[in-house]
Amino acid sequence: MSLSVLITGSAGFIGFHTVKALLARGDMVIGLDNFNSYYDATLKERRNEVLEKYENFTCIRGDIKDTAKLQEAFSLLIKPSPCPLPKGRGAMETRVCHLAAQAGVRHSIEHPDEFIQDNIVGFHNVIDAARKNDIDGFVYASTSAVYGDNAKTLFSEEDKTDDQASLYGMTKKANELEARVYHKRYGMYVTGLRFFTVYGTWGRPDMALFLFTDWILKNQPLQIFGKGKMRRDWTCVDDIVSGIISALDKNYACEIFNLGGGHTEELMDFVTMIEKCCGKEGEKNFLSMQPGDVVQTSADISKARKMLEYEPKTRIQEGIPKFVEWYRKYYGL
Ligand SMILES: NC(=O)c1ccc[n+]([C@@H]2O[C@H](COP(=O)([O-])OP(=O)(O)OC[C@H]3O[C@@H](n4cnc5c(N)ncnc54)[C@H](O)[C@@H]3O)[C@@H](O)[C@H]2O)c1
């Protein structure tokens, strides 16, 4: 079976890698992205140039807040033949993989309106268009930030998620609730994926690995929040992509999965590894925790292991050198 997939946020970090993997296995992909300037839009253009080389890819430039543009993208999806097959059993099935969002816990403190517009209104537009277009399955990005200030150290999908520490986390929790209602009321197949701190090649310039590498190679002091004591379940983008693709293939009726790396590392060990790969130590400014950040994220991935056959393979010892190598090549350093 092959898929016809609409991916929102296709020029983004995770979107790019997901589209590339789907194209490589022969699925038809429609990408939708507004190439916004939250970070260097040239990086988004460069990712998109790579994708445009594939014949089975079409990129639509547009905003998920623009319902007419969204419909234009949906109308390009290849629908299964009109023969009377039961839902979810078409020769070519349709999926939506909704990744477009305003990301960044810290950014949400200064720009709450952008998060409501892109993550709540935008999400609603996409899931509602999926309903109206009778799409076979809807997979969307959630985040470990939905766990908020949960005092537990290992987050499980069963845990309470009603006390987010940031507006970003709150918007993603709202998405999970809306998806559940769309399943109950309209019978839509919906899967939410809670990503835990994703890193990798072509990564986001506002995230730790990119920033630290940049500062070290440019001899600028490192700004280390939480005095370096924060712990993160860093997840390599290649592993995230395998989880996303499995969710698209399995197309469960209504589920939520944690997708983490399966190991939690202290921020300073992460920094030391980057320094080793860059071949030099950086000067460090230790700062207190930023509002909205949490001390530790750690994913219980047993549900994804069982139901998605998800098995993260890349530890930071392998993933960080791969990133630094990409970074040096991309920026010609
Ligand atoms: N990277 C992580 O560590 C992480 C962790 C948890 C959850 N997530 C979630 O995963 C998804 C992808 O994240 P990413 O790291 O690839 O971020 P990204 O910013 O690189 O990608 C998002 C893409 O969506 C596009 N976009 C944003 N608003 C849009 C709009 N209104 N209309 C059309 N396009 C729009 C952006 O231009 C961008 O290319 C997001 O939903 C994010 O919240 C990411």
PDB file of N, CA and C and ligand atoms in Angstrom, residues 9 11-15 33-36 39 44 47 62-65 99-101 103 118 141-143 168 172 195 197-198 204 207, ligand 1:
ATOM      1  N   GLY A   9       4.030  22.111   7.370  1.00  0.00           N
ATOM      2  CA  GLY A   9       5.351  22.354   7.978  1.00  0.00           C
ATOM      3  C   GLY A   9       6.438  21.565   7.270  1.00  0.00           C
ATOM      4  N   ALA A  11       8.692  22.400   5.157  1.00  0.00           N
ATOM      5  CA  ALA A  11      10.028  23.019   5.045  1.00  0.00           C
ATOM      6  C   ALA A  11      10.679  23.165   6.417  1.00  0.00           C
ATOM      7  N   GLY A  12       9.984  22.705   7.438  1.00  0.00           N
ATOM      8  CA  GLY A  12      10.533  22.765   8.796  1.00  0.00           C
ATOM      9  C   GLY A  12      11.494  21.614   9.036  1.00  0.00           C
ATOM     10  N   PHE A  13      12.101  21.619  10.203  1.00  0.00           N
ATOM     11  CA  PHE A  13      13.128  20.631  10.551  1.00  0.00           C
ATOM     12  C   PHE A  13      12.579  19.195  10.487  1.00  0.00           C
ATOM     13  N   ILE A  14      11.550  18.906  11.268  1.00  0.00           N
ATOM     14  CA  ILE A  14      11.027  17.532  11.313  1.00  0.00           C
ATOM     15  C   ILE A  14      10.251  17.225  10.028  1.00  0.00           C
ATOM     16  N   GLY A  15       9.524  18.239   9.518  1.00  0.00           N
ATOM     17  CA  GLY A  15       8.752  18.058   8.284  1.00  0.00           C
ATOM     18  C   GLY A  15       9.655  17.643   7.132  1.00  0.00           C
ATOM     19  N   ASP A  33       3.710  24.911   3.538  1.00  0.00           N
ATOM     20  CA  ASP A  33       4.502  25.667   4.515  1.00  0.00           C
ATOM     21  C   ASP A  33       4.421  27.150   4.147  1.00  0.00           C
ATOM     22  N   ASN A  34       4.439  28.006   5.163  1.00  0.00           N
ATOM     23  CA  ASN A  34       4.425  29.452   4.862  1.00  0.00           C
ATOM     24  C   ASN A  34       5.821  30.059   4.920  1.00  0.00           C
ATOM     25  N   PHE A  35       6.840  29.235   5.128  1.00  0.00           N
ATOM     26  CA  PHE A  35       8.238  29.701   5.150  1.00  0.00           C
ATOM     27  C   PHE A  35       8.377  30.945   6.028  1.00  0.00           C
ATOM     28  N   ASN A  36       7.803  30.905   7.208  1.00  0.00           N
ATOM     29  CA  ASN A  36       7.827  32.115   8.043  1.00  0.00           C
ATOM     30  C   ASN A  36       9.224  32.426   8.552  1.00  0.00           C
ATOM     31  N   TYR A  39      12.731  31.629  12.239  1.00  0.00           N
ATOM     32  CA  TYR A  39      14.197  31.535  12.132  1.00  0.00           C
ATOM     33  C   TYR A  39      14.549  31.611  10.662  1.00  0.00           C
ATOM     34  N   LYS A  44      14.956  27.042   5.415  1.00  0.00           N
ATOM     35  CA  LYS A  44      13.715  26.379   4.961  1.00  0.00           C
ATOM     36  C   LYS A  44      13.716  26.238   3.438  1.00  0.00           C
ATOM     37  N   ARG A  47      16.074  23.437   2.476  1.00  0.00           N
ATOM     38  CA  ARG A  47      15.464  22.112   2.701  1.00  0.00           C
ATOM     39  C   ARG A  47      14.490  21.813   1.568  1.00  0.00           C
ATOM     40  N   GLY A  62       1.883  28.441   1.598  1.00  0.00           N
ATOM     41  CA  GLY A  62       0.676  29.049   2.132  1.00  0.00           C
ATOM     42  C   GLY A  62       0.579  28.839   3.618  1.00  0.00           C
ATOM     43  N   ASP A  63      -0.420  29.513   4.183  1.00  0.00           N
ATOM     44  CA  ASP A  63      -0.590  29.529   5.628  1.00  0.00           C
ATOM     45  C   ASP A  63      -1.788  28.669   6.021  1.00  0.00           C
ATOM     46  N   ILE A  64      -1.639  27.906   7.097  1.00  0.00           N
ATOM     47  CA  ILE A  64      -2.761  27.065   7.541  1.00  0.00           C
ATOM     48  C   ILE A  64      -3.916  27.907   8.093  1.00  0.00           C
ATOM     49  N   LYS A  65      -3.679  29.186   8.292  1.00  0.00           N
ATOM     50  CA  LYS A  65      -4.784  30.060   8.743  1.00  0.00           C
ATOM     51  C   LYS A  65      -5.644  30.492   7.555  1.00  0.00           C
ATOM     52  N   LEU A  99       2.375  19.043  11.065  1.00  0.00           N
ATOM     53  CA  LEU A  99       3.554  19.419  11.857  1.00  0.00           C
ATOM     54  C   LEU A  99       3.722  20.930  11.961  1.00  0.00           C
ATOM     55  N   ALA A 100       3.037  21.693  11.101  1.00  0.00           N
ATOM     56  CA  ALA A 100       3.206  23.154  11.135  1.00  0.00           C
ATOM     57  C   ALA A 100       2.705  23.695  12.460  1.00  0.00           C
ATOM     58  N   ALA A 101       3.527  24.510  13.092  1.00  0.00           N
ATOM     59  CA  ALA A 101       3.120  25.137  14.357  1.00  0.00           C
ATOM     60  C   ALA A 101       4.132  26.215  14.673  1.00  0.00           C
ATOM     61  N   ALA A 103       6.644  26.946  17.207  1.00  0.00           N
ATOM     62  CA  ALA A 103       7.317  26.171  18.254  1.00  0.00           C
ATOM     63  C   ALA A 103       8.118  27.105  19.160  1.00  0.00           C
ATOM     64  N   ASP A 118      -1.513  30.299  15.274  1.00  0.00           N
ATOM     65  CA  ASP A 118      -0.943  29.199  14.481  1.00  0.00           C
ATOM     66  C   ASP A 118      -1.298  27.825  15.060  1.00  0.00           C
ATOM     67  N   ALA A 141       1.643  16.590  15.464  1.00  0.00           N
ATOM     68  CA  ALA A 141       2.736  16.769  16.430  1.00  0.00           C
ATOM     69  C   ALA A 141       2.215  17.348  17.727  1.00  0.00           C
ATOM     70  N   SER A 142       2.486  16.645  18.818  1.00  0.00           N
ATOM     71  CA  SER A 142       2.312  17.237  20.135  1.00  0.00           C
ATOM     72  C   SER A 142       3.717  17.349  20.746  1.00  0.00           C
ATOM     73  N   THR A 143       3.819  17.443  22.032  1.00  0.00           N
ATOM     74  CA  THR A 143       5.125  17.718  22.631  1.00  0.00           C
ATOM     75  C   THR A 143       5.216  17.232  24.075  1.00  0.00           C
ATOM     76  N   TYR A 168       2.873  27.447  24.985  1.00  0.00           N
ATOM     77  CA  TYR A 168       3.163  26.476  23.919  1.00  0.00           C
ATOM     78  C   TYR A 168       2.601  25.097  24.285  1.00  0.00           C
ATOM     79  N   LYS A 172      -0.681  22.794  22.579  1.00  0.00           N
ATOM     80  CA  LYS A 172      -0.568  21.410  22.094  1.00  0.00           C
ATOM     81  C   LYS A 172      -1.549  20.490  22.835  1.00  0.00           C
ATOM     82  N   PHE A 195       6.615  14.611  20.909  1.00  0.00           N
ATOM     83  CA  PHE A 195       8.058  14.572  20.644  1.00  0.00           C
ATOM     84  C   PHE A 195       8.822  15.106  21.857  1.00  0.00           C
ATOM     85  N   THR A 197      12.380  16.778  22.789  1.00  0.00           N
ATOM     86  CA  THR A 197      13.588  17.502  22.330  1.00  0.00           C
ATOM     87  C   THR A 197      14.328  16.831  21.162  1.00  0.00           C
ATOM     88  N   VAL A 198      13.906  17.203  19.971  1.00  0.00           N
ATOM     89  CA  VAL A 198      14.430  16.572  18.755  1.00  0.00           C
ATOM     90  C   VAL A 198      15.674  17.327  18.267  1.00  0.00           C
ATOM     91  N   ARG A 204      16.954  23.073  13.864  1.00  0.00           N
ATOM     92  CA  ARG A 204      16.430  24.424  14.109  1.00  0.00           C
ATOM     93  C   ARG A 204      17.473  25.313  14.783  1.00  0.00           C
ATOM     94  N   MET A 207      17.468  25.993  18.649  1.00  0.00           N
ATOM     95  CA  MET A 207      17.555  24.892  19.620  1.00  0.00           C
ATOM     96  C   MET A 207      18.997  24.659  20.074  1.00  0.00           C
TER      97      MET A 207
HETATM   98  N1  LIG B   1      11.839  20.104  17.376  1.00  0.00           N
HETATM   99  C1  LIG B   1      11.427  19.668  18.563  1.00  0.00           C
HETATM  100  O1  LIG B   1      12.225  19.365  19.466  1.00  0.00           O
HETATM  101  C2  LIG B   1       9.953  19.498  18.837  1.00  0.00           C
HETATM  102  C3  LIG B   1       9.582  18.975  20.090  1.00  0.00           C
HETATM  103  C4  LIG B   1       8.232  18.803  20.353  1.00  0.00           C
HETATM  104  C5  LIG B   1       7.277  19.111  19.400  1.00  0.00           C
HETATM  105  N2  LIG B   1       7.669  19.638  18.198  1.00  0.00           N
HETATM  106  C6  LIG B   1       6.617  19.954  17.232  1.00  0.00           C
HETATM  107  O2  LIG B   1       6.947  19.341  15.992  1.00  0.00           O
HETATM  108  C7  LIG B   1       6.470  20.143  14.905  1.00  0.00           C
HETATM  109  C8  LIG B   1       7.611  20.446  13.954  1.00  0.00           C
HETATM  110  O3  LIG B   1       8.618  21.137  14.679  1.00  0.00           O
HETATM  111  P1  LIG B   1      10.002  21.569  14.026  1.00  0.00           P
HETATM  112  O4  LIG B   1      11.042  21.432  15.080  1.00  0.00           O
HETATM  113  O5  LIG B   1      10.191  20.900  12.727  1.00  0.00           O
HETATM  114  O6  LIG B   1       9.734  23.132  13.826  1.00  0.00           O
HETATM  115  P2  LIG B   1      10.004  24.071  12.559  1.00  0.00           P
HETATM  116  O7  LIG B   1       9.721  25.455  13.040  1.00  0.00           O
HETATM  117  O8  LIG B   1      11.333  23.788  11.974  1.00  0.00           O
HETATM  118  O9  LIG B   1       8.882  23.605  11.552  1.00  0.00           O
HETATM  119  C9  LIG B   1       7.582  24.127  11.513  1.00  0.00           C
HETATM  120  C10 LIG B   1       7.281  24.567  10.094  1.00  0.00           C
HETATM  121  O10 LIG B   1       5.939  25.003  10.055  1.00  0.00           O
HETATM  122  C11 LIG B   1       5.849  26.182   9.297  1.00  0.00           C
HETATM  123  N3  LIG B   1       4.708  26.953   9.795  1.00  0.00           N
HETATM  124  C12 LIG B   1       4.576  27.539  11.008  1.00  0.00           C
HETATM  125  N4  LIG B   1       3.399  28.174  11.101  1.00  0.00           N
HETATM  126  C13 LIG B   1       2.772  27.967   9.905  1.00  0.00           C
HETATM  127  C14 LIG B   1       1.528  28.377   9.380  1.00  0.00           C
HETATM  128  N5  LIG B   1       0.698  29.162  10.087  1.00  0.00           N
HETATM  129  N6  LIG B   1       1.184  27.976   8.140  1.00  0.00           N
HETATM  130  C15 LIG B   1       2.026  27.205   7.402  1.00  0.00           C
HETATM  131  N7  LIG B   1       3.229  26.808   7.843  1.00  0.00           N
HETATM  132  C16 LIG B   1       3.603  27.184   9.079  1.00  0.00           C
HETATM  133  C17 LIG B   1       7.162  26.906   9.514  1.00  0.00           C
HETATM  134  O11 LIG B   1       7.512  27.786   8.452  1.00  0.00           O
HETATM  135  C18 LIG B   1       8.146  25.736   9.639  1.00  0.00           C
HETATM  136  O12 LIG B   1       8.763  25.464   8.397  1.00  0.00           O
HETATM  137  C19 LIG B   1       5.844  21.368  15.543  1.00  0.00           C
HETATM  138  O13 LIG B   1       4.470  21.161  15.639  1.00  0.00           O
HETATM  139  C20 LIG B   1       6.485  21.430  16.916  1.00  0.00           C
HETATM  140  O14 LIG B   1       5.655  22.091  17.849  1.00  0.00           O
HETATM  141  C21 LIG B   1       8.982  19.828  17.900  1.00  0.00           C
END
